[in-house]
Short mmCIF file of C-alpha atoms and ligand atoms in Angstrom, two decimals:
data_model
loop_
_atom_site.label_atom_id
_atom_site.label_comp_id
_atom_site.label_asym_id
_atom_site.label_seq_id
_atom_site.Cartn_x
_atom_site.Cartn_y
_atom_site.Cartn_z
CA MET A 1 56.56 70.32 10.86
CA ALA A 2 54.57 67.98 13.07
CA ARG A 3 56.37 66.96 16.22
CA LEU A 4 55.94 63.39 17.34
CA LEU A 5 55.77 62.58 21.01
CA PRO A 6 59.01 60.95 22.09
CA ILE A 7 58.50 57.18 22.64
CA PRO A 8 59.81 57.09 26.23
CA LEU A 9 57.10 59.54 27.23
CA ALA A 10 54.20 57.89 25.36
CA ARG A 11 54.91 54.34 26.55
CA PRO A 12 54.39 54.83 30.29
CA THR A 13 51.01 56.43 29.55
CA ILE A 14 49.75 53.46 27.52
CA ILE A 15 51.15 50.98 30.01
CA SER A 16 49.53 52.70 32.95
CA VAL A 17 46.16 52.74 31.14
CA LEU A 18 46.50 49.02 30.37
CA LEU A 19 47.48 48.28 33.96
CA PHE A 20 44.51 50.19 35.26
CA PHE A 21 42.01 48.14 33.19
CA SER A 22 43.80 44.82 33.52
CA PHE A 23 43.15 44.61 37.25
CA LEU A 24 39.46 45.30 36.61
CA LEU A 25 39.04 42.72 33.86
CA PRO A 26 39.30 39.42 35.78
CA SER A 27 36.55 40.32 38.28
CA PHE A 28 34.09 41.28 35.50
CA ALA A 29 34.89 38.20 33.43
CA GLY A 30 34.26 35.96 36.44
CA LYS A 31 37.21 33.73 35.56
CA SER A 32 39.74 32.26 37.95
CA GLY A 33 40.83 34.42 40.83
CA SER A 34 37.30 35.60 41.56
CA PHE A 35 34.66 34.09 43.81
CA VAL A 36 31.96 34.81 41.18
CA ARG A 37 31.60 32.35 38.33
CA SER A 38 29.23 32.55 35.39
CA ILE A 39 27.24 29.45 34.43
CA PRO A 40 25.16 28.70 31.32
CA HIS A 41 21.42 29.25 31.74
CA GLU A 42 20.81 25.56 30.97
CA ASP A 43 22.68 24.63 34.16
CA LEU A 44 19.59 25.58 36.14
CA GLY A 45 17.90 22.70 34.32
CA ILE A 46 14.73 24.70 33.65
CA LYS A 47 13.47 27.44 31.37
CA GLU A 48 12.06 30.83 32.20
CA LYS A 49 8.26 30.80 32.56
CA LEU A 50 5.67 33.54 32.62
CA SER A 51 2.82 32.75 35.02
CA THR A 52 -0.35 34.50 36.05
CA PHE A 53 -2.64 33.61 38.93
CA ARG A 54 -5.41 35.22 40.93
CA LEU A 55 -5.69 34.79 44.69
CA TYR A 56 -7.56 36.37 47.59
CA TRP A 57 -5.92 37.98 50.61
CA HIS A 58 -7.90 38.03 53.86
CA ASP A 59 -6.96 40.74 56.35
CA PHE A 60 -8.70 40.13 59.69
CA VAL A 61 -8.14 43.14 61.92
CA SER A 62 -11.06 42.37 64.25
CA GLY A 63 -12.26 39.30 66.09
CA ARG A 64 -10.62 36.95 68.57
CA ASN A 65 -7.95 35.73 66.17
CA PRO A 66 -6.84 38.73 64.11
CA THR A 67 -4.33 37.98 61.33
CA SER A 68 -3.31 41.65 61.21
CA VAL A 69 -2.11 43.27 64.44
CA PRO A 70 -0.80 46.78 65.13
CA VAL A 71 2.88 46.91 66.04
CA THR A 72 3.05 50.53 67.05
CA LYS A 73 0.66 53.31 67.82
CA PRO A 74 1.63 56.48 65.91
CA ARG A 75 2.88 59.16 68.28
CA ILE A 76 0.90 61.78 66.40
CA LYS A 77 -2.75 61.93 65.32
CA SER A 78 -3.04 61.66 61.54
CA THR A 79 -6.02 61.32 59.24
CA THR A 80 -3.91 59.09 56.99
CA LEU A 81 -2.77 56.93 59.96
CA PHE A 82 0.78 57.99 59.09
CA GLY A 83 3.19 55.89 61.15
CA MET A 84 0.85 52.93 61.70
CA VAL A 85 2.49 49.52 61.27
CA ASN A 86 0.60 46.21 61.19
CA MET A 87 2.21 42.78 61.20
CA ILE A 88 0.26 40.30 59.13
CA ASP A 89 -0.12 36.56 58.71
CA ASP A 90 -3.03 36.73 56.29
CA PRO A 91 -4.64 33.61 54.79
CA ILE A 92 -4.51 33.37 50.98
CA THR A 93 -7.34 31.48 49.31
CA GLU A 94 -8.24 30.45 45.79
CA GLY A 95 -11.63 32.14 45.84
CA PRO A 96 -13.04 35.23 47.54
CA GLU A 97 -14.87 33.16 50.17
CA PHE A 98 -12.79 32.38 53.24
CA SER A 99 -14.14 28.82 53.03
CA SER A 100 -12.47 28.31 49.64
CA LYS A 101 -9.18 26.42 49.35
CA LEU A 102 -6.31 27.82 51.45
CA VAL A 103 -3.20 28.02 49.27
CA GLY A 104 -0.83 29.92 51.54
CA ARG A 105 -0.28 32.91 53.78
CA ALA A 106 0.92 36.46 53.23
CA GLN A 107 3.41 37.18 55.99
CA GLY A 108 5.03 40.54 56.60
CA PHE A 109 3.79 43.98 57.41
CA TYR A 110 2.10 47.03 56.01
CA ALA A 111 2.81 50.55 57.16
CA SER A 112 1.08 53.84 56.52
CA ALA A 113 3.75 55.83 54.72
CA SER A 114 1.99 58.96 53.48
CA GLN A 115 0.99 62.19 55.20
CA GLU A 116 -1.28 63.19 52.30
CA GLN A 117 -3.40 60.13 51.56
CA ILE A 118 -3.81 56.53 52.69
CA ALA A 119 -0.81 54.90 51.01
CA LEU A 120 0.68 51.81 52.56
CA LEU A 121 4.13 50.37 52.18
CA MET A 122 3.48 46.63 51.72
CA ALA A 123 6.30 44.19 52.51
CA MET A 124 5.06 40.62 52.27
CA ASN A 125 6.20 37.11 51.55
CA PHE A 126 3.48 34.99 49.98
CA ALA A 127 4.31 31.58 51.47
CA PHE A 128 2.59 28.88 49.43
CA MET A 129 1.42 25.64 51.05
CA GLU A 130 -0.37 23.89 48.25
CA GLY A 131 0.64 21.17 45.78
CA LYS A 132 3.83 21.71 43.83
CA TYR A 133 4.11 25.26 45.15
CA ASN A 134 4.24 24.08 48.78
CA GLY A 135 7.27 25.71 50.37
CA SER A 136 7.81 28.25 47.59
CA THR A 137 7.56 31.97 48.22
CA ILE A 138 7.00 35.22 46.34
CA THR A 139 8.04 38.57 47.75
CA VAL A 140 5.96 41.70 47.14
CA LEU A 141 7.26 45.12 48.08
CA GLY A 142 5.29 48.13 46.97
CA ARG A 143 2.99 51.08 47.45
CA ASN A 144 -0.68 50.43 48.11
CA THR A 145 -3.11 53.34 47.88
CA VAL A 146 -5.90 51.23 49.34
CA PHE A 147 -8.77 53.40 48.08
CA SER A 148 -7.67 53.25 44.43
CA LYS A 149 -9.51 50.78 42.23
CA VAL A 150 -6.33 49.01 41.09
CA ARG A 151 -2.99 49.14 42.90
CA GLU A 152 0.08 47.82 41.15
CA MET A 153 2.99 46.54 43.21
CA PRO A 154 6.29 44.98 42.18
CA VAL A 155 7.10 41.31 42.71
CA ILE A 156 10.76 41.53 43.65
CA GLY A 157 11.77 37.92 44.13
CA GLY A 158 10.92 34.38 45.05
CA THR A 159 12.14 30.97 46.11
CA GLY A 160 11.50 27.36 45.10
CA ALA A 161 9.15 27.25 42.10
CA PHE A 162 9.41 31.04 41.97
CA ARG A 163 13.20 31.42 41.85
CA PHE A 164 14.28 34.60 40.06
CA ALA A 165 10.67 35.85 40.27
CA ARG A 166 10.10 39.32 38.93
CA GLY A 167 6.93 40.96 37.79
CA TYR A 168 4.00 42.75 39.27
CA VAL A 169 0.74 42.20 41.07
CA GLU A 170 -2.56 44.07 40.75
CA ALA A 171 -4.58 44.44 43.94
CA ARG A 172 -8.31 45.15 43.84
CA THR A 173 -10.47 45.38 46.95
CA HIS A 174 -13.12 42.67 46.89
CA SER A 175 -14.82 43.71 50.12
CA LEU A 176 -14.15 46.02 53.03
CA ASP A 177 -16.07 46.09 56.30
CA VAL A 178 -15.86 49.75 57.32
CA ASN A 179 -16.93 48.96 60.89
CA THR A 180 -14.30 46.33 61.64
CA GLY A 181 -11.64 47.18 59.05
CA ASP A 182 -11.58 43.57 57.83
CA ALA A 183 -10.83 43.34 54.11
CA ILE A 184 -10.68 40.82 51.30
CA VAL A 185 -8.42 41.84 48.42
CA GLN A 186 -8.00 40.17 45.05
CA TYR A 187 -4.35 39.81 43.99
CA THR A 188 -3.60 39.10 40.31
CA PHE A 189 0.04 38.18 39.72
CA TYR A 190 2.08 38.35 36.50
CA VAL A 191 5.43 36.76 37.24
CA LYS A 192 8.46 35.63 35.27
CA HIS A 193 10.34 32.87 37.06
CA TYR A 194 12.34 29.69 36.55
C1 NAG B 1 3.62 21.08 52.60
O1 NAG B 1 4.92 20.76 53.03
C2 NAG B 1 5.00 20.50 54.43
C3 NAG B 1 6.48 20.34 54.80
O2 NAG B 1 7.16 19.57 53.86
C4 NAG B 1 4.15 19.29 54.77
O3 NAG B 1 4.21 19.02 56.16
C5 NAG B 1 2.72 19.57 54.36
O4 NAG B 1 1.92 18.42 54.57
C6 NAG B 1 2.65 19.97 52.90
N1 NAG B 1 1.30 20.41 52.59
C7 NAG B 1 0.63 20.07 51.50
C8 NAG B 1 -0.75 20.60 51.37
O5 NAG B 1 1.10 19.34 50.64
#
């Protein structure tokens, strides 16, 4: 004969389970009592866009007005420059020639982060200064194996015209002066944003 669990024993179990989840529910629902509130997508007033654009990044290490300066000298000698950190304020132009239209600056740093090969950690805000993108930014954080033909890095965010930006950028070296270290790199962005 099957024995049923006595009610007084079963009830506290169900109630305690309900109690446990009930205090979790309001914060996930984002209703009253929480500082997070969900809003309809339309409230942003704009739709998600997918944009692509190609720009040129000028890294001047040499000369009287370098746009890329070393922050620290690695304590150890390394063929991959492991430990090197450069702060950058690199001009971004529409074309590969430095004389072409300036559209913004890439501000941030790159650091040599590999003991095995030249692989940089890039942390940059592309600050745009042109037309309707003036004042907007895009943030790139990624790994840059500078001697590879194509290096893909994530676009992790943005502001202004690039709010909610996410996507990726492909970097291809346009020219590199091996004597000075100055480089021009083509950046092709694929970005979803609002
Ligand atoms: C960009 O915005 C700044 C600040 O609002 C302004 O001073 C500057 O003239 C603008 N530049 C362009 C090219 O529109």
